[in-house]
Amino acid sequence: MKIIYGIKEIRDLSKSLNMGFVPTMGALHKGHISLIEKSLEENEETVVSIFINPTQFSPGEDYIHYPKTLEQDLEILKKLNVTAVFVPRSDEIYPSDFDITLGVPSLENLLCGVTRPGHFRGVCLILMILLNLLKPQRLYLGRKDFQQLTIIQKMCKDLLIDTEVIGCPIFRDLDGLPLSSRLAYLDSSLRSAVSLFPKALSAIIQSIDNGNQDSVYLKENFTSLIQREESPFYEILYADFYDKETLQPIDDVKKSIFCAALMVKTLEKSVRLIDNIPFEISSYYPQSEKNILLKCIES
Ligand code: AMP
């Protein structure tokens, strides 16, 4: 496995590769690994990047303290047999005279964008830079970050980027919570308290499967399940049924994706947890997404 730090080197290598690309911020877990394995299956070569992108952190977020486990990450990637890992230097990606902004105005200020101003602009920027450098055939992103996926699909479509954007299923922990690098911030009691989140999501799935399609009732039920314990430790940032392309709230639950975010407050910091469940079943959103969550909750 090649470990590449420089822009010139990654440009030279990329010219000769037919590749799938998996961008990450490191602190790799099984969620990331599931994306990498999908790319390994579907492409001759796979390149993974590890870069904690400063422009996607809002002021006061955890940029400085974001978990860094590079040695461990490189070991994991070596075992997976990826072709190369790109670990760029921040000052090479963003030189001091860097002066470009990118965004998708109709999508970037909704859902997580309300409380993370500028976040999706930073995500667009770094992915555009990486896509320009690597020119991959396929880009693998997680459906856990559904708004991010939707925005990057739109950016690639509008800018005629010659890369297929592939959304990959959410990899869940045993209690149903999506794996996330930020779960490491939670102590065991908070970790078990937030398992109410997947439970409340599975209650929506069960209600809809039982024929209840009243979006107002379903949302209220979700909120009351999460707030059952009147916990001062978390706050629901949003929870609604959305149209998959416009990210606008819709009432027709069967055509929607339910997305929610929870802000968990620890003594030192606030931790954002996000999750979603699609209700319009298609080859892109198979029934298995719902079944996996239900199974976690049952066991
Ligand atoms: P991050 O390192 O948090 O920027 O994530 C890198 C990629 O991994 C993004 O495309 C995420 O959506 C994806 N990802 C993170 N957690 C999961 C998960 N639990 N299941 C599937 N994909 C994930």
PDB file of C-alpha atoms and ligand atoms in Angstrom:
ATOM      1  CA  MET A   1       0.000   0.000   0.000  1.00  0.00           C
ATOM      2  CA  LYS A   2       1.377   3.392  -0.998  1.00  0.00           C
ATOM      3  CA  ILE A   3       1.135   6.197   1.560  1.00  0.00           C
ATOM      4  CA  ILE A   4       1.086   9.509  -0.256  1.00  0.00           C
ATOM      5  CA  TYR A   5       1.387  12.918   1.353  1.00  0.00           C
ATOM      6  CA  GLY A   6       2.104  15.208  -1.617  1.00  0.00           C
ATOM      7  CA  ILE A   7      -0.197  16.674  -4.234  1.00  0.00           C
ATOM      8  CA  LYS A   8       2.179  16.034  -7.124  1.00  0.00           C
ATOM      9  CA  GLU A   9       2.585  12.372  -6.136  1.00  0.00           C
ATOM     10  CA  ILE A  10      -1.139  11.702  -5.840  1.00  0.00           C
ATOM     11  CA  ARG A  11      -1.765  13.433  -9.168  1.00  0.00           C
ATOM     12  CA  ASP A  12       0.883  11.292 -10.867  1.00  0.00           C
ATOM     13  CA  LEU A  13      -0.422   8.068  -9.339  1.00  0.00           C
ATOM     14  CA  SER A  14      -4.059   8.839 -10.098  1.00  0.00           C
ATOM     15  CA  LYS A  15      -3.347   9.254 -13.819  1.00  0.00           C
ATOM     16  CA  SER A  16      -2.611   5.556 -14.118  1.00  0.00           C
ATOM     17  CA  LEU A  17      -5.438   4.207 -11.954  1.00  0.00           C
ATOM     18  CA  ASN A  18      -8.997   3.129 -12.630  1.00  0.00           C
ATOM     19  CA  MET A  19     -10.236   3.693  -9.138  1.00  0.00           C
ATOM     20  CA  GLY A  20     -12.887   3.843  -6.476  1.00  0.00           C
ATOM     21  CA  PHE A  21     -12.276   6.595  -3.935  1.00  0.00           C
ATOM     22  CA  VAL A  22     -13.317   6.712  -0.271  1.00  0.00           C
ATOM     23  CA  PRO A  23     -12.723  10.063   1.465  1.00  0.00           C
ATOM     24  CA  THR A  24     -12.555   9.982   5.284  1.00  0.00           C
ATOM     25  CA  MET A  25     -11.402  12.043   8.242  1.00  0.00           C
ATOM     26  CA  GLY A  26      -9.717   8.988   9.780  1.00  0.00           C
ATOM     27  CA  ALA A  27     -10.449   7.388  13.169  1.00  0.00           C
ATOM     28  CA  LEU A  28     -11.588   4.507  10.995  1.00  0.00           C
ATOM     29  CA  HIS A  29     -14.377   2.208  12.173  1.00  0.00           C
ATOM     30  CA  LYS A  30     -16.491  -0.511  10.612  1.00  0.00           C
ATOM     31  CA  GLY A  31     -18.710   2.087   8.917  1.00  0.00           C
ATOM     32  CA  HIS A  32     -15.742   3.407   6.947  1.00  0.00           C
ATOM     33  CA  ILE A  33     -14.535  -0.134   6.318  1.00  0.00           C
ATOM     34  CA  SER A  34     -17.896  -1.095   4.791  1.00  0.00           C
ATOM     35  CA  LEU A  35     -17.454   1.704   2.199  1.00  0.00           C
ATOM     36  CA  ILE A  36     -13.879   0.640   1.479  1.00  0.00           C
ATOM     37  CA  GLU A  37     -14.923  -2.994   1.047  1.00  0.00           C
ATOM     38  CA  LYS A  38     -17.638  -1.972  -1.405  1.00  0.00           C
ATOM     39  CA  SER A  39     -15.093  -0.012  -3.410  1.00  0.00           C
ATOM     40  CA  LEU A  40     -12.643  -2.926  -3.329  1.00  0.00           C
ATOM     41  CA  GLU A  41     -15.387  -5.192  -4.692  1.00  0.00           C
ATOM     42  CA  GLU A  42     -16.386  -2.835  -7.498  1.00  0.00           C
ATOM     43  CA  ASN A  43     -13.048  -1.405  -8.644  1.00  0.00           C
ATOM     44  CA  GLU A  44      -9.605  -2.620  -9.666  1.00  0.00           C
ATOM     45  CA  GLU A  45      -7.986  -0.071  -7.392  1.00  0.00           C
ATOM     46  CA  THR A  46      -9.162   1.723  -4.275  1.00  0.00           C
ATOM     47  CA  VAL A  47      -7.728   4.922  -2.837  1.00  0.00           C
ATOM     48  CA  VAL A  48      -8.693   6.178   0.635  1.00  0.00           C
ATOM     49  CA  SER A  49      -7.971   9.685   1.881  1.00  0.00           C
ATOM     50  CA  ILE A  50      -7.514  10.690   5.497  1.00  0.00           C
ATOM     51  CA  PHE A  51      -7.846  14.419   6.040  1.00  0.00           C
ATOM     52  CA  ILE A  52      -9.497  16.311   8.876  1.00  0.00           C
ATOM     53  CA  ASN A  53     -10.866  19.116   6.745  1.00  0.00           C
ATOM     54  CA  PRO A  54     -10.711  22.432   8.630  1.00  0.00           C
ATOM     55  CA  THR A  55     -13.179  24.253   6.360  1.00  0.00           C
ATOM     56  CA  GLN A  56     -16.096  21.988   7.306  1.00  0.00           C
ATOM     57  CA  PHE A  57     -15.867  22.727  11.031  1.00  0.00           C
ATOM     58  CA  SER A  58     -17.895  25.661  12.299  1.00  0.00           C
ATOM     59  CA  PRO A  59     -16.375  27.926  14.955  1.00  0.00           C
ATOM     60  CA  GLY A  60     -16.556  26.196  18.340  1.00  0.00           C
ATOM     61  CA  GLU A  61     -16.748  22.693  16.839  1.00  0.00           C
ATOM     62  CA  ASP A  62     -14.246  19.937  17.579  1.00  0.00           C
ATOM     63  CA  TYR A  63     -11.661  20.533  14.800  1.00  0.00           C
ATOM     64  CA  ILE A  64      -8.665  20.650  17.145  1.00  0.00           C
ATOM     65  CA  HIS A  65      -9.815  17.688  19.234  1.00  0.00           C
ATOM     66  CA  TYR A  66     -11.205  15.504  16.435  1.00  0.00           C
ATOM     67  CA  PRO A  67      -9.911  11.947  17.096  1.00  0.00           C
ATOM     68  CA  LYS A  68      -6.586  11.230  15.369  1.00  0.00           C
ATOM     69  CA  THR A  69      -5.496   7.595  15.036  1.00  0.00           C
ATOM     70  CA  LEU A  70      -3.318   7.658  11.912  1.00  0.00           C
ATOM     71  CA  GLU A  71      -1.016   4.743  12.797  1.00  0.00           C
ATOM     72  CA  GLN A  72      -3.956   2.501  13.603  1.00  0.00           C
ATOM     73  CA  ASP A  73      -5.830   3.648  10.478  1.00  0.00           C
ATOM     74  CA  LEU A  74      -2.846   2.824   8.242  1.00  0.00           C
ATOM     75  CA  GLU A  75      -2.657  -0.671   9.755  1.00  0.00           C
ATOM     76  CA  ILE A  76      -6.350  -1.259   8.986  1.00  0.00           C
ATOM     77  CA  LEU A  77      -5.963  -0.011   5.408  1.00  0.00           C
ATOM     78  CA  LYS A  78      -2.867  -2.140   4.824  1.00  0.00           C
ATOM     79  CA  LYS A  79      -4.774  -5.260   5.876  1.00  0.00           C
ATOM     80  CA  LEU A  80      -7.671  -4.354   3.590  1.00  0.00           C
ATOM     81  CA  ASN A  81      -5.273  -4.179   0.632  1.00  0.00           C
ATOM     82  CA  VAL A  82      -6.172  -0.735  -0.618  1.00  0.00           C
ATOM     83  CA  THR A  83      -3.897   0.558  -3.385  1.00  0.00           C
ATOM     84  CA  ALA A  84      -3.018   3.852  -1.762  1.00  0.00           C
ATOM     85  CA  VAL A  85      -3.879   6.155   1.093  1.00  0.00           C
ATOM     86  CA  PHE A  86      -3.670   9.894   0.577  1.00  0.00           C
ATOM     87  CA  VAL A  87      -2.856  11.919   3.708  1.00  0.00           C
ATOM     88  CA  PRO A  88      -2.529  15.490   2.452  1.00  0.00           C
ATOM     89  CA  ARG A  89      -1.026  18.373   4.367  1.00  0.00           C
ATOM     90  CA  SER A  90      -3.479  21.086   5.243  1.00  0.00           C
ATOM     91  CA  ASP A  91      -1.240  23.894   3.943  1.00  0.00           C
ATOM     92  CA  GLU A  92      -0.934  22.172   0.561  1.00  0.00           C
ATOM     93  CA  ILE A  93      -4.698  21.785   0.230  1.00  0.00           C
ATOM     94  CA  TYR A  94      -5.426  25.294   1.483  1.00  0.00           C
ATOM     95  CA  PRO A  95      -2.455  27.586   0.731  1.00  0.00           C
ATOM     96  CA  SER A  96      -2.551  30.992   2.391  1.00  0.00           C
ATOM     97  CA  ASP A  97      -3.959  32.691  -0.738  1.00  0.00           C
ATOM     98  CA  PHE A  98      -6.753  30.111  -1.232  1.00  0.00           C
ATOM     99  CA  ASP A  99      -9.895  31.990  -2.242  1.00  0.00           C
ATOM    100  CA  ILE A 100     -12.721  29.874  -3.648  1.00  0.00           C
ATOM    101  CA  THR A 101     -16.148  29.064  -2.237  1.00  0.00           C
ATOM    102  CA  LEU A 102     -18.552  26.398  -3.391  1.00  0.00           C
ATOM    103  CA  GLY A 103     -21.997  25.435  -2.198  1.00  0.00           C
ATOM    104  CA  VAL A 104     -25.488  24.264  -3.055  1.00  0.00           C
ATOM    105  CA  PRO A 105     -27.637  27.129  -1.698  1.00  0.00           C
ATOM    106  CA  SER A 106     -30.990  25.333  -1.863  1.00  0.00           C
ATOM    107  CA  LEU A 107     -29.721  22.390   0.238  1.00  0.00           C
ATOM    108  CA  GLU A 108     -26.911  23.635   2.467  1.00  0.00           C
ATOM    109  CA  ASN A 109     -28.870  25.689   5.013  1.00  0.00           C
ATOM    110  CA  LEU A 110     -31.472  23.041   5.901  1.00  0.00           C
ATOM    111  CA  LEU A 111     -31.357  20.207   8.495  1.00  0.00           C
ATOM    112  CA  CYS A 112     -27.767  20.100   9.857  1.00  0.00           C
ATOM    113  CA  GLY A 113     -26.966  23.319   7.956  1.00  0.00           C
ATOM    114  CA  VAL A 114     -29.186  25.287  10.360  1.00  0.00           C
ATOM    115  CA  THR A 115     -26.828  24.680  13.274  1.00  0.00           C
ATOM    116  CA  ARG A 116     -23.606  24.184  11.262  1.00  0.00           C
ATOM    117  CA  PRO A 117     -23.306  27.330   9.159  1.00  0.00           C
ATOM    118  CA  GLY A 118     -20.741  26.881   6.387  1.00  0.00           C
ATOM    119  CA  HIS A 119     -20.291  23.173   7.080  1.00  0.00           C
ATOM    120  CA  PHE A 120     -21.545  21.912   3.714  1.00  0.00           C
ATOM    121  CA  ARG A 121     -19.580  24.594   1.850  1.00  0.00           C
ATOM    122  CA  GLY A 122     -16.457  23.152   3.468  1.00  0.00           C
ATOM    123  CA  VAL A 123     -17.520  19.640   2.476  1.00  0.00           C
ATOM    124  CA  CYS A 124     -18.145  20.717  -1.146  1.00  0.00           C
ATOM    125  CA  LEU A 125     -14.765  22.419  -1.262  1.00  0.00           C
ATOM    126  CA  ILE A 126     -12.692  19.509   0.000  1.00  0.00           C
ATOM    127  CA  LEU A 127     -14.501  16.946  -2.124  1.00  0.00           C
ATOM    128  CA  MET A 128     -14.152  19.081  -5.242  1.00  0.00           C
ATOM    129  CA  ILE A 129     -10.410  19.465  -4.574  1.00  0.00           C
ATOM    130  CA  LEU A 130      -9.992  15.726  -3.967  1.00  0.00           C
ATOM    131  CA  LEU A 131     -12.080  14.779  -7.026  1.00  0.00           C
ATOM    132  CA  ASN A 132      -9.967  17.134  -9.134  1.00  0.00           C
ATOM    133  CA  LEU A 133      -6.753  15.571  -7.894  1.00  0.00           C
ATOM    134  CA  LEU A 134      -7.795  11.922  -8.042  1.00  0.00           C
ATOM    135  CA  LYS A 135     -10.354  11.860 -10.869  1.00  0.00           C
ATOM    136  CA  PRO A 136     -11.864   8.579  -9.602  1.00  0.00           C
ATOM    137  CA  GLN A 137     -14.380   6.530 -11.580  1.00  0.00           C
ATOM    138  CA  ARG A 138     -16.508   6.093  -8.462  1.00  0.00           C
ATOM    139  CA  LEU A 139     -16.861   8.022  -5.200  1.00  0.00           C
ATOM    140  CA  TYR A 140     -18.165   6.150  -2.137  1.00  0.00           C
ATOM    141  CA  LEU A 141     -20.071   8.108   0.511  1.00  0.00           C
ATOM    142  CA  GLY A 142     -22.158   6.920   3.463  1.00  0.00           C
ATOM    143  CA  ARG A 143     -25.933   7.327   3.535  1.00  0.00           C
ATOM    144  CA  LYS A 144     -25.560   8.022   7.256  1.00  0.00           C
ATOM    145  CA  ASP A 145     -24.634  11.560   6.195  1.00  0.00           C
ATOM    146  CA  PHE A 146     -27.649  11.788   3.926  1.00  0.00           C
ATOM    147  CA  GLN A 147     -27.630  15.561   3.483  1.00  0.00           C
ATOM    148  CA  GLN A 148     -23.930  15.462   2.600  1.00  0.00           C
ATOM    149  CA  LEU A 149     -24.568  12.711   0.054  1.00  0.00           C
ATOM    150  CA  THR A 150     -27.463  14.640  -1.523  1.00  0.00           C
ATOM    151  CA  ILE A 151     -25.405  17.833  -1.747  1.00  0.00           C
ATOM    152  CA  ILE A 152     -22.371  16.111  -3.272  1.00  0.00           C
ATOM    153  CA  GLN A 153     -24.546  14.261  -5.803  1.00  0.00           C
ATOM    154  CA  LYS A 154     -26.036  17.607  -6.820  1.00  0.00           C
ATOM    155  CA  MET A 155     -22.615  19.297  -6.981  1.00  0.00           C
ATOM    156  CA  CYS A 156     -21.207  16.536  -9.199  1.00  0.00           C
ATOM    157  CA  LYS A 157     -24.272  16.627 -11.445  1.00  0.00           C
ATOM    158  CA  ASP A 158     -24.286  20.403 -11.877  1.00  0.00           C
ATOM    159  CA  LEU A 159     -20.518  20.648 -12.398  1.00  0.00           C
ATOM    160  CA  LEU A 160     -20.556  17.699 -14.843  1.00  0.00           C
ATOM    161  CA  ILE A 161     -17.987  15.812 -12.779  1.00  0.00           C
ATOM    162  CA  ASP A 162     -17.170  12.525 -14.470  1.00  0.00           C
ATOM    163  CA  THR A 163     -17.401  10.432 -11.299  1.00  0.00           C
ATOM    164  CA  GLU A 164     -20.257   8.172 -10.224  1.00  0.00           C
ATOM    165  CA  VAL A 165     -21.354   9.029  -6.666  1.00  0.00           C
ATOM    166  CA  ILE A 166     -22.375   5.915  -4.747  1.00  0.00           C
ATOM    167  CA  GLY A 167     -24.310   6.067  -1.465  1.00  0.00           C
ATOM    168  CA  CYS A 168     -23.544   3.133   0.850  1.00  0.00           C
ATOM    169  CA  PRO A 169     -25.773   1.669   3.594  1.00  0.00           C
ATOM    170  CA  ILE A 170     -25.488   2.761   7.216  1.00  0.00           C
ATOM    171  CA  PHE A 171     -23.331   0.461   9.313  1.00  0.00           C
ATOM    172  CA  ARG A 172     -24.929   0.170  12.755  1.00  0.00           C
ATOM    173  CA  ASP A 173     -23.633  -0.797  16.166  1.00  0.00           C
ATOM    174  CA  LEU A 174     -25.260  -3.689  18.049  1.00  0.00           C
ATOM    175  CA  ASP A 175     -27.876  -1.367  19.615  1.00  0.00           C
ATOM    176  CA  GLY A 176     -28.781   0.112  16.222  1.00  0.00           C
ATOM    177  CA  LEU A 177     -26.914   3.413  16.498  1.00  0.00           C
ATOM    178  CA  PRO A 178     -24.881   4.284  13.364  1.00  0.00           C
ATOM    179  CA  LEU A 179     -21.163   3.918  14.054  1.00  0.00           C
ATOM    180  CA  SER A 180     -19.473   7.302  14.228  1.00  0.00           C
ATOM    181  CA  SER A 181     -16.013   8.547  15.161  1.00  0.00           C
ATOM    182  CA  ARG A 182     -17.684  10.943  17.603  1.00  0.00           C
ATOM    183  CA  LEU A 183     -19.274   8.119  19.643  1.00  0.00           C
ATOM    184  CA  ALA A 184     -15.865   7.885  21.318  1.00  0.00           C
ATOM    185  CA  TYR A 185     -16.720  11.151  23.108  1.00  0.00           C
ATOM    186  CA  LEU A 186     -19.608   9.540  25.042  1.00  0.00           C
ATOM    187  CA  ASP A 187     -19.080   7.797  28.373  1.00  0.00           C
ATOM    188  CA  SER A 188     -20.861   4.497  28.910  1.00  0.00           C
ATOM    189  CA  SER A 189     -23.942   5.950  30.623  1.00  0.00           C
ATOM    190  CA  LEU A 190     -24.531   8.529  27.881  1.00  0.00           C
ATOM    191  CA  ARG A 191     -23.779   5.864  25.279  1.00  0.00           C
ATOM    192  CA  SER A 192     -26.528   3.683  26.687  1.00  0.00           C
ATOM    193  CA  ALA A 193     -28.905   6.669  27.078  1.00  0.00           C
ATOM    194  CA  VAL A 194     -28.616   7.537  23.378  1.00  0.00           C
ATOM    195  CA  SER A 195     -29.656   4.038  22.369  1.00  0.00           C
ATOM    196  CA  LEU A 196     -33.152   5.543  22.708  1.00  0.00           C
ATOM    197  CA  PHE A 197     -32.448   7.153  19.335  1.00  0.00           C
ATOM    198  CA  PRO A 198     -32.508   3.972  17.192  1.00  0.00           C
ATOM    199  CA  LYS A 199     -35.373   2.644  19.340  1.00  0.00           C
ATOM    200  CA  ALA A 200     -37.483   5.710  18.517  1.00  0.00           C
ATOM    201  CA  LEU A 201     -36.615   5.317  14.829  1.00  0.00           C
ATOM    202  CA  SER A 202     -37.653   1.684  14.842  1.00  0.00           C
ATOM    203  CA  ALA A 203     -40.970   2.687  16.470  1.00  0.00           C
ATOM    204  CA  ILE A 204     -41.667   4.830  13.385  1.00  0.00           C
ATOM    205  CA  ILE A 205     -40.887   1.912  11.081  1.00  0.00           C
ATOM    206  CA  GLN A 206     -43.226  -0.369  13.041  1.00  0.00           C
ATOM    207  CA  SER A 207     -46.063   2.194  13.093  1.00  0.00           C
ATOM    208  CA  ILE A 208     -45.806   2.741   9.334  1.00  0.00           C
ATOM    209  CA  ASP A 209     -45.632  -1.021   8.710  1.00  0.00           C
ATOM    210  CA  ASN A 210     -48.826  -1.285  10.796  1.00  0.00           C
ATOM    211  CA  GLY A 211     -50.563   1.186   8.490  1.00  0.00           C
ATOM    212  CA  ASN A 212     -50.173   4.476  10.369  1.00  0.00           C
ATOM    213  CA  GLN A 213     -49.136   7.186   7.897  1.00  0.00           C
ATOM    214  CA  ASP A 214     -49.979  10.254   9.969  1.00  0.00           C
ATOM    215  CA  SER A 215     -46.700  12.192   9.816  1.00  0.00           C
ATOM    216  CA  VAL A 216     -47.637  14.546  12.671  1.00  0.00           C
ATOM    217  CA  TYR A 217     -48.472  11.664  15.026  1.00  0.00           C
ATOM    218  CA  LEU A 218     -45.328   9.752  14.006  1.00  0.00           C
ATOM    219  CA  LYS A 219     -43.072  12.754  14.658  1.00  0.00           C
ATOM    220  CA  GLU A 220     -44.693  13.446  18.034  1.00  0.00           C
ATOM    221  CA  ASN A 221     -44.319   9.828  19.019  1.00  0.00           C
ATOM    222  CA  PHE A 222     -40.627   9.874  17.998  1.00  0.00           C
ATOM    223  CA  THR A 223     -40.025  13.002  20.082  1.00  0.00           C
ATOM    224  CA  SER A 224     -41.846  11.697  23.136  1.00  0.00           C
ATOM    225  CA  LEU A 225     -39.919   8.396  23.016  1.00  0.00           C
ATOM    226  CA  ILE A 226     -36.579  10.209  22.907  1.00  0.00           C
ATOM    227  CA  GLN A 227     -37.547  12.665  25.621  1.00  0.00           C
ATOM    228  CA  ARG A 228     -39.139   9.981  27.788  1.00  0.00           C
ATOM    229  CA  GLU A 229     -36.571  10.437  30.477  1.00  0.00           C
ATOM    230  CA  GLU A 230     -36.652  14.254  30.376  1.00  0.00           C
ATOM    231  CA  SER A 231     -32.909  14.084  29.912  1.00  0.00           C
ATOM    232  CA  PRO A 232     -31.091  17.400  30.132  1.00  0.00           C
ATOM    233  CA  PHE A 233     -28.279  15.687  28.206  1.00  0.00           C
ATOM    234  CA  TYR A 234     -29.708  15.822  24.730  1.00  0.00           C
ATOM    235  CA  GLU A 235     -31.752  17.965  22.440  1.00  0.00           C
ATOM    236  CA  ILE A 236     -33.490  17.081  19.177  1.00  0.00           C
ATOM    237  CA  LEU A 237     -32.157  19.434  16.486  1.00  0.00           C
ATOM    238  CA  TYR A 238     -34.568  18.200  13.813  1.00  0.00           C
ATOM    239  CA  ALA A 239     -36.727  15.179  13.143  1.00  0.00           C
ATOM    240  CA  ASP A 240     -39.007  15.077  10.126  1.00  0.00           C
ATOM    241  CA  PHE A 241     -40.016  13.299   6.929  1.00  0.00           C
ATOM    242  CA  TYR A 242     -38.177  14.825   3.956  1.00  0.00           C
ATOM    243  CA  ASP A 243     -38.234  14.660   0.192  1.00  0.00           C
ATOM    244  CA  LYS A 244     -35.062  12.795  -0.851  1.00  0.00           C
ATOM    245  CA  GLU A 245     -33.967  15.337  -3.451  1.00  0.00           C
ATOM    246  CA  THR A 246     -35.149  18.728  -2.212  1.00  0.00           C
ATOM    247  CA  LEU A 247     -34.754  17.942   1.508  1.00  0.00           C
ATOM    248  CA  GLN A 248     -38.011  19.810   2.126  1.00  0.00           C
ATOM    249  CA  PRO A 249     -40.430  18.338   4.725  1.00  0.00           C
ATOM    250  CA  ILE A 250     -43.253  16.316   3.140  1.00  0.00           C
ATOM    251  CA  ASP A 251     -46.391  14.682   4.554  1.00  0.00           C
ATOM    252  CA  ASP A 252     -46.387  11.615   2.307  1.00  0.00           C
ATOM    253  CA  VAL A 253     -44.359   9.357   4.578  1.00  0.00           C
ATOM    254  CA  LYS A 254     -44.227   6.528   2.041  1.00  0.00           C
ATOM    255  CA  LYS A 255     -42.263   8.732  -0.363  1.00  0.00           C
ATOM    256  CA  SER A 256     -39.993  10.223   2.267  1.00  0.00           C
ATOM    257  CA  ILE A 257     -36.794   9.719   4.154  1.00  0.00           C
ATOM    258  CA  PHE A 258     -37.045  10.360   7.901  1.00  0.00           C
ATOM    259  CA  CYS A 259     -33.965  12.245   9.106  1.00  0.00           C
ATOM    260  CA  ALA A 260     -33.142  13.260  12.649  1.00  0.00           C
ATOM    261  CA  ALA A 261     -30.269  14.791  14.595  1.00  0.00           C
ATOM    262  CA  LEU A 262     -29.642  14.738  18.294  1.00  0.00           C
ATOM    263  CA  MET A 263     -27.229  17.015  20.163  1.00  0.00           C
ATOM    264  CA  VAL A 264     -25.796  15.192  23.146  1.00  0.00           C
ATOM    265  CA  LYS A 265     -24.211  17.367  25.819  1.00  0.00           C
ATOM    266  CA  THR A 266     -21.269  15.963  27.729  1.00  0.00           C
ATOM    267  CA  LEU A 267     -19.329  17.888  30.374  1.00  0.00           C
ATOM    268  CA  GLU A 268     -16.657  18.909  27.855  1.00  0.00           C
ATOM    269  CA  LYS A 269     -18.432  19.137  24.540  1.00  0.00           C
ATOM    270  CA  SER A 270     -21.590  18.672  22.521  1.00  0.00           C
ATOM    271  CA  VAL A 271     -21.820  15.636  20.257  1.00  0.00           C
ATOM    272  CA  ARG A 272     -24.075  15.569  17.216  1.00  0.00           C
ATOM    273  CA  LEU A 273     -25.623  12.223  16.309  1.00  0.00           C
ATOM    274  CA  ILE A 274     -27.505  11.813  13.038  1.00  0.00           C
ATOM    275  CA  ASP A 275     -29.565   9.012  11.559  1.00  0.00           C
ATOM    276  CA  ASN A 276     -32.146   8.396   8.851  1.00  0.00           C
ATOM    277  CA  ILE A 277     -34.505   5.792   7.497  1.00  0.00           C
ATOM    278  CA  PRO A 278     -35.836   5.741   3.915  1.00  0.00           C
ATOM    279  CA  PHE A 279     -39.491   4.813   3.480  1.00  0.00           C
ATOM    280  CA  GLU A 280     -39.676   4.644  -0.309  1.00  0.00           C
ATOM    281  CA  ILE A 281     -38.167   1.248  -0.963  1.00  0.00           C
ATOM    282  CA  SER A 282     -36.108   0.941  -4.162  1.00  0.00           C
ATOM    283  CA  SER A 283     -32.977  -0.816  -5.348  1.00  0.00           C
ATOM    284  CA  TYR A 284     -31.061   2.163  -3.926  1.00  0.00           C
ATOM    285  CA  TYR A 285     -32.921   1.936  -0.607  1.00  0.00           C
ATOM    286  CA  PRO A 286     -33.618  -1.754  -0.097  1.00  0.00           C
ATOM    287  CA  GLN A 287     -35.961  -3.142   2.561  1.00  0.00           C
ATOM    288  CA  SER A 288     -32.844  -4.493   4.273  1.00  0.00           C
ATOM    289  CA  GLU A 289     -31.996  -0.987   5.593  1.00  0.00           C
ATOM    290  CA  LYS A 290     -35.132  -1.063   7.741  1.00  0.00           C
ATOM    291  CA  ASN A 291     -34.758  -4.725   8.645  1.00  0.00           C
ATOM    292  CA  ILE A 292     -31.201  -4.256   9.931  1.00  0.00           C
ATOM    293  CA  LEU A 293     -32.348  -1.531  12.319  1.00  0.00           C
ATOM    294  CA  LEU A 294     -35.369  -3.567  13.499  1.00  0.00           C
ATOM    295  CA  LYS A 295     -33.139  -6.585  14.109  1.00  0.00           C
ATOM    296  CA  CYS A 296     -30.717  -4.546  16.265  1.00  0.00           C
ATOM    297  CA  ILE A 297     -33.611  -3.334  18.407  1.00  0.00           C
ATOM    298  CA  GLU A 298     -35.139  -6.808  18.815  1.00  0.00           C
ATOM    299  CA  SER A 299     -31.916  -8.470  19.945  1.00  0.00           C
TER     300      SER A 299
HETATM  301  P1  AMP B   1     -16.040  10.765   8.104  1.00  0.00           P
HETATM  302  O1  AMP B   1     -14.711  10.169   8.380  1.00  0.00           O
HETATM  303  O2  AMP B   1     -16.904  10.911   9.307  1.00  0.00           O
HETATM  304  O3  AMP B   1     -15.958  12.026   7.262  1.00  0.00           O
HETATM  305  O4  AMP B   1     -16.803   9.720   7.181  1.00  0.00           O
HETATM  306  C1  AMP B   1     -16.252   9.284   5.956  1.00  0.00           C
HETATM  307  C2  AMP B   1     -17.324   8.561   5.190  1.00  0.00           C
HETATM  308  O5  AMP B   1     -17.757   7.425   5.927  1.00  0.00           O
HETATM  309  C3  AMP B   1     -18.567   9.424   4.919  1.00  0.00           C
HETATM  310  O6  AMP B   1     -18.992   9.195   3.584  1.00  0.00           O
HETATM  311  C4  AMP B   1     -19.557   8.909   5.923  1.00  0.00           C
HETATM  312  O7  AMP B   1     -20.899   9.057   5.509  1.00  0.00           O
HETATM  313  C5  AMP B   1     -19.175   7.437   5.997  1.00  0.00           C
HETATM  314  N1  AMP B   1     -19.617   6.828   7.249  1.00  0.00           N
HETATM  315  C6  AMP B   1     -19.353   7.261   8.496  1.00  0.00           C
HETATM  316  N2  AMP B   1     -19.983   6.482   9.402  1.00  0.00           N
HETATM  317  C7  AMP B   1     -20.652   5.533   8.710  1.00  0.00           C
HETATM  318  C8  AMP B   1     -21.492   4.429   9.068  1.00  0.00           C
HETATM  319  N3  AMP B   1     -21.774   4.150  10.337  1.00  0.00           N
HETATM  320  N4  AMP B   1     -22.003   3.663   8.082  1.00  0.00           N
HETATM  321  C9  AMP B   1     -21.714   3.945   6.783  1.00  0.00           C
HETATM  322  N5  AMP B   1     -20.937   4.966   6.364  1.00  0.00           N
HETATM  323  C10 AMP B   1     -20.414   5.749   7.323  1.00  0.00           C
END
